[in-house]
Amino acid sequence: MSKTIKKIAVLTSGGDSPGMNAAIRSVVRTCAYHQIECVGIYRGYQGMIEGDFIPMGPRTVHNIINKGGTILKSARSKEFMTSEGRKKAYDQLQKAGVEGFVVIGGDGSFTGAEIFNKEFQFPVMGIPGTIDNDIFGTSHTLGYDTALNTVIDCIDKIRDTASSHNRLFFVEVMGRDAGHIALNAGIGGGAEEILIPEEELGLERLLESLKKSKASGKSSSIVVIAEGDKIGKNVFELKDYVEANLPEYEIRVSVLGHMQRGGAPSCYDRVLASRLGVKAVECLLEGKSNFMVGMLNDKVTITPLLQAIKGESEIDRELLRVAEIMSV
Ligand code: ATP
């Protein structure tokens, strides 16, 4: 492995997700393994602009593999979206002797890295970190598996009370533009219906389906709704609409919200983070740059950042059919 790069920085940017700490740990330890220096950048690109750096070694990342959130903090930086801001960031990296960086974040963070790479020919790599799983070039983003498990845990608990009171529950989960969480947690949690941004279910079909389920002898049901479902009504408006049309139902709404972003990462996310961190650093050491590392068919892969940003991460349509069959 050629070792032209002597110092790599790591930062977390955009929304946090479980597994980011495990990825930081992996980047830091892979640097140590290859005997190159590593610095952490606090608060994403804003910290880069301000030179908010900290030297990191294998012992500075002990006891974090199991922690949610990010020890480096995350931020959104408007200043980095300007060429003046990025020049300041470049100057800070130069001053600190940093020769490449690994950014853990979503497509916005990758866009920033891609532009930065073009402007300064600066080596960059991306690790996908977002619970929404909405990034092209990887079957799983960091935090997605943990978020699914969190949602399933909540749905199981809601089911206990739903069945005790013969109630219908609308459970809203995260996913403004992507229905991965709703679809998979919906199937895993045994939901009656699943509403996602990618698919127009329609209000009439929802009513029909709920009527059918009542007629088939179900006394309680759970409907999982992604934040950005296609019907366009928020979950409370949807409740009012269904109650007005199906008065036999007593509906409760549960919005899971930010709890889906927290918690200890699942084993899957920890292993994923460890594998992706190794690959990101080793790519930089091999002279590769401007790629996102990801996981496809359980193999670590690399995808050009631009493709990862522009590509669509589509839902698996077979899951829609499975969901329909399961709610018979
Ligand atoms: P999430 O999935 O949580 O939204 P994200 O990485 O997509 O994560 P963003 O807020 O979109 O989150 O982007 C994070 C940061 O990346 C921004 O605050 C900004 O600093 C930088 N960034 C985003 N888009 C651009 C851009 N077009 N040019 C330069 N920098 C950008």
XYZ file of C-alpha atoms and ligand atoms in Angstrom:
359
model
C 0.000 0.000 0.000
C 1.505 3.348 -1.003
C 1.590 5.756 1.906
C 1.840 9.149 0.327
C -0.755 10.531 2.748
C 0.577 11.106 6.256
C -2.395 12.664 8.008
C -6.138 12.063 7.626
C -9.018 13.940 9.222
C -12.418 12.523 10.120
C -15.662 14.449 10.669
C -19.375 13.785 11.115
C -21.773 16.079 9.288
C -25.540 16.574 8.830
C -27.979 14.590 10.980
C -26.396 12.168 13.446
C -27.076 8.451 13.353
C -26.177 5.447 15.524
C -22.929 3.912 14.302
C -21.156 7.205 13.618
C -18.950 6.713 16.681
C -18.085 3.199 15.576
C -17.076 4.640 12.187
C -14.920 7.348 13.808
C -13.245 4.629 15.860
C -12.628 2.573 12.756
C -11.089 5.470 10.813
C -8.849 6.408 13.756
C -7.668 2.843 14.375
C -7.093 2.120 10.689
C -4.865 5.200 10.553
C -2.988 3.964 13.616
C -2.650 0.495 12.093
C -1.028 2.013 9.001
C 1.029 4.351 11.166
C -0.349 7.595 9.876
C -1.729 10.473 11.909
C -5.411 11.140 12.405
C -7.254 14.241 13.562
C -10.889 14.599 14.476
C -12.804 17.659 13.307
C -15.536 18.862 15.643
C -18.945 20.106 14.368
C -18.676 19.021 10.751
C -17.665 21.529 8.089
C -18.172 24.456 10.480
C -15.428 23.065 12.716
C -13.260 22.591 9.641
C -13.638 26.281 8.791
C -12.825 27.259 12.375
C -9.894 24.836 12.734
C -11.613 22.998 15.592
C -9.377 19.918 15.375
C -8.205 17.318 17.872
C -5.443 14.733 17.444
C -6.877 11.226 17.709
C -5.222 7.914 18.479
C -6.464 4.392 19.170
C -6.959 5.102 22.892
C -8.961 8.291 22.333
C -11.736 6.213 20.754
C -12.066 3.505 23.381
C -15.551 2.784 24.774
C -17.391 4.530 21.963
C -18.318 1.623 19.665
C -21.466 1.114 21.729
C -22.520 4.779 21.919
C -25.151 6.522 19.788
C -24.669 10.059 18.487
C -21.201 11.319 17.605
C -18.373 12.297 19.948
C -17.165 14.754 17.291
C -20.596 16.481 17.267
C -22.357 17.269 14.059
C -23.480 20.525 12.511
C -24.882 22.073 9.382
C -22.659 24.815 7.972
C -24.045 27.480 5.652
C -20.580 29.011 5.392
C -19.169 25.852 3.817
C -21.666 26.315 1.013
C -19.770 29.444 -0.078
C -16.396 29.369 -1.847
C -14.995 31.780 0.798
C -16.009 29.360 3.541
C -14.454 26.395 1.756
C -11.203 28.365 1.194
C -11.038 29.017 4.939
C -11.558 25.284 5.557
C -8.817 24.437 3.059
C -6.402 26.839 4.759
C -7.133 25.242 8.143
C -6.475 21.753 6.771
C -3.229 22.932 5.187
C -2.145 24.570 8.427
C -2.783 21.334 10.326
C -0.962 19.244 7.703
C -4.098 17.248 6.845
C -3.854 15.603 3.422
C -7.223 13.912 3.085
C -10.505 13.609 4.967
C -13.254 11.080 5.592
C -16.708 12.579 6.040
C -19.457 10.550 7.678
C -22.862 11.948 6.704
C -25.622 12.091 4.127
C -25.830 13.306 0.551
C -25.542 16.985 1.550
C -22.246 16.234 3.272
C -21.102 14.290 0.203
C -22.021 17.224 -2.049
C -19.838 19.494 0.079
C -16.959 16.984 -0.096
C -17.328 16.565 -3.843
C -17.212 20.308 -4.484
C -14.253 20.676 -2.115
C -12.385 17.911 -3.921
C -12.924 19.592 -7.297
C -11.947 23.034 -6.025
C -8.729 22.077 -4.255
C -7.916 18.603 -5.668
C -8.151 17.534 -2.039
C -8.551 13.770 -1.362
C -11.925 12.952 0.213
C -13.945 9.826 0.997
C -17.528 9.487 2.242
C -19.137 7.041 4.658
C -22.963 7.001 4.469
C -24.404 7.885 7.881
C -28.151 8.480 8.058
C -31.018 6.443 9.474
C -33.143 6.991 6.346
C -31.131 4.578 4.179
C -31.739 6.898 1.222
C -28.294 6.779 -0.373
C -27.494 5.153 -3.675
C -24.598 2.670 -3.758
C -25.179 0.915 -0.447
C -27.854 -1.453 0.796
C -27.436 -0.053 4.308
C -26.441 3.341 5.676
C -25.043 3.647 9.206
C -27.853 3.828 11.716
C -30.587 2.380 9.540
C -30.541 -1.076 11.103
C -30.518 0.404 14.611
C -33.424 2.703 13.741
C -35.411 -0.266 12.403
C -34.867 -2.119 15.654
C -35.909 0.932 17.660
C -39.102 1.289 15.622
C -39.909 -2.416 15.938
C -39.444 -2.212 19.674
C -41.899 0.704 19.829
C -44.441 -0.996 17.573
C -44.333 -4.134 19.720
C -45.110 -2.034 22.783
C -47.862 -0.135 21.011
C -49.357 -3.455 19.891
C -49.767 -4.506 23.534
C -51.931 -1.512 24.327
C -53.693 -1.554 20.933
C -54.859 -5.121 21.415
C -55.921 -4.534 25.015
C -58.247 -1.709 23.965
C -59.256 -2.818 20.466
C -57.723 0.288 19.010
C -56.309 1.345 15.712
C -52.897 2.982 15.994
C -51.256 5.256 13.454
C -47.504 5.174 14.038
C -45.482 7.856 12.272
C -41.845 7.019 11.559
C -39.029 9.049 10.021
C -38.609 9.192 6.238
C -39.556 12.425 4.512
C -38.483 11.222 1.073
C -37.779 7.553 1.621
C -39.993 4.761 2.902
C -37.299 2.237 3.825
C -37.909 2.516 7.573
C -41.697 2.454 7.264
C -41.747 -0.456 4.846
C -39.337 -2.728 6.676
C -40.436 -1.876 10.202
C -44.036 -2.119 8.998
C -43.532 -5.673 7.789
C -41.409 -6.595 10.807
C -43.950 -5.074 13.175
C -46.926 -6.732 11.479
C -48.587 -3.508 10.313
C -51.980 -3.592 8.655
C -51.067 -0.893 6.171
C -47.842 0.938 5.365
C -47.843 4.423 3.866
C -44.629 5.534 2.174
C -43.508 8.484 0.021
C -42.752 6.279 -2.990
C -46.221 4.799 -3.381
C -49.638 6.418 -3.719
C -51.967 4.272 -1.634
C -54.887 6.697 -1.755
C -57.360 7.486 0.981
C -60.087 5.291 -0.460
C -57.871 2.233 -0.508
C -56.837 2.901 3.066
C -60.482 3.047 4.163
C -61.288 -0.100 2.179
C -58.398 -1.939 3.717
C -59.369 -0.938 7.250
C -62.980 -1.939 6.630
C -61.819 -5.275 5.303
C -59.618 -5.872 8.290
C -62.477 -5.137 10.701
C -64.746 -7.487 8.749
C -62.117 -10.224 8.836
C -62.245 -10.244 12.615
C -59.255 -8.099 13.511
C -59.968 -6.113 16.631
C -56.877 -3.931 16.631
C -54.525 -2.748 13.937
C -51.367 -0.783 13.385
C -50.769 1.460 10.389
C -47.181 2.609 9.871
C -46.859 5.969 8.151
C -43.655 7.571 6.859
C -43.410 11.328 7.545
C -43.519 12.060 3.827
C -46.306 9.679 2.810
C -47.839 10.308 -0.608
C -51.364 11.047 0.623
C -50.044 14.424 1.722
C -52.045 14.671 4.953
C -50.148 14.709 8.201
C -50.786 11.830 10.540
C -53.293 13.788 12.660
C -55.310 14.907 9.626
C -55.281 11.326 8.451
C -56.651 10.178 11.817
C -59.462 12.770 11.631
C -60.316 11.702 8.104
C -60.453 8.008 8.920
C -62.458 8.572 12.125
C -64.954 10.700 10.200
C -65.397 7.947 7.631
C -65.107 4.895 9.855
C -66.674 5.910 13.174
C -66.361 2.340 14.439
C -62.632 2.930 14.861
C -61.046 4.666 17.815
C -57.675 5.856 16.586
C -54.567 6.809 18.524
C -51.539 8.472 16.991
C -47.951 7.886 18.018
C -45.194 9.980 16.447
C -41.897 8.265 17.200
C -39.723 11.276 16.273
C -36.124 11.718 17.335
C -35.921 8.629 19.500
C -35.362 6.831 16.170
C -32.029 8.617 15.783
C -30.644 7.664 19.184
C -29.571 4.620 21.111
C -26.749 2.135 21.068
C -25.958 0.955 17.546
C -27.001 -2.577 16.635
C -24.344 -5.215 16.032
C -24.979 -4.862 12.298
C -24.280 -1.117 12.392
C -21.112 -1.588 14.454
C -19.723 -4.150 12.029
C -20.782 -2.036 9.047
C -19.088 1.033 10.529
C -15.898 -0.913 11.226
C -15.738 -2.293 7.683
C -16.529 1.009 5.979
C -14.005 2.943 8.072
C -11.196 0.548 7.128
C -12.067 0.795 3.449
C -12.329 4.600 3.456
C -8.869 5.055 4.956
C -7.263 2.369 2.805
C -8.729 3.946 -0.350
C -7.075 7.252 0.556
C -3.793 5.444 1.176
C -4.083 3.774 -2.225
C -4.502 7.170 -3.847
C -8.254 6.770 -4.447
C -10.460 9.761 -3.742
C -13.954 11.142 -4.241
C -15.738 7.851 -3.524
C -18.350 6.727 -1.056
C -17.754 3.386 0.603
C -20.834 1.204 0.934
C -22.125 -2.320 1.310
C -23.676 -4.271 -1.551
C -24.454 -8.002 -1.242
C -22.424 -8.027 1.959
C -19.294 -6.840 0.141
C -17.657 -3.480 0.757
C -17.841 -1.427 -2.432
C -16.949 2.051 -3.608
C -19.172 4.366 -5.655
C -18.121 7.741 -7.089
C -19.457 10.449 -4.765
C -21.307 12.144 -7.599
C -23.127 8.917 -8.430
C -23.994 8.346 -4.758
C -25.403 11.880 -4.594
C -27.361 11.754 -7.856
C -28.522 8.127 -7.827
C -31.888 7.009 -6.468
C -31.969 4.558 -3.579
C -35.117 2.698 -4.540
C -37.323 0.672 -2.261
C -37.666 -3.017 -2.939
C -41.106 -3.346 -4.573
C -41.320 -7.005 -3.620
C -41.656 -5.828 -0.027
C -44.865 -3.986 -0.914
C -46.346 -7.251 -2.139
C -45.178 -9.113 0.958
C -46.764 -6.420 3.125
C -50.056 -6.752 1.250
C -50.098 -10.539 1.552
C -49.234 -10.388 5.259
C -52.166 -8.103 6.035
C -54.756 -10.508 4.614
P -28.933 14.280 6.478
O -29.156 12.955 5.815
O -29.068 14.240 7.915
O -29.728 15.399 5.860
P -26.764 15.487 5.089
O -25.313 15.240 5.041
O -27.518 15.317 3.799
O -27.364 14.605 6.229
P -27.093 18.367 4.986
O -27.546 19.314 6.031
O -27.826 18.327 3.708
O -27.036 16.950 5.692
O -25.555 18.695 4.652
C -24.589 18.780 5.687
C -23.637 19.894 5.389
O -22.961 19.632 4.154
C -24.268 21.261 5.178
O -24.564 21.916 6.400
C -23.177 21.980 4.414
O -22.168 22.415 5.285
C -22.637 20.862 3.524
N -23.267 20.957 2.193
C -24.474 20.512 1.820
N -24.742 20.846 0.545
C -23.675 21.554 0.111
C -23.336 22.199 -1.118
N -24.157 22.207 -2.151
N -22.146 22.827 -1.186
C -21.292 22.830 -0.145
N -21.560 22.249 1.035
C -22.720 21.614 1.174
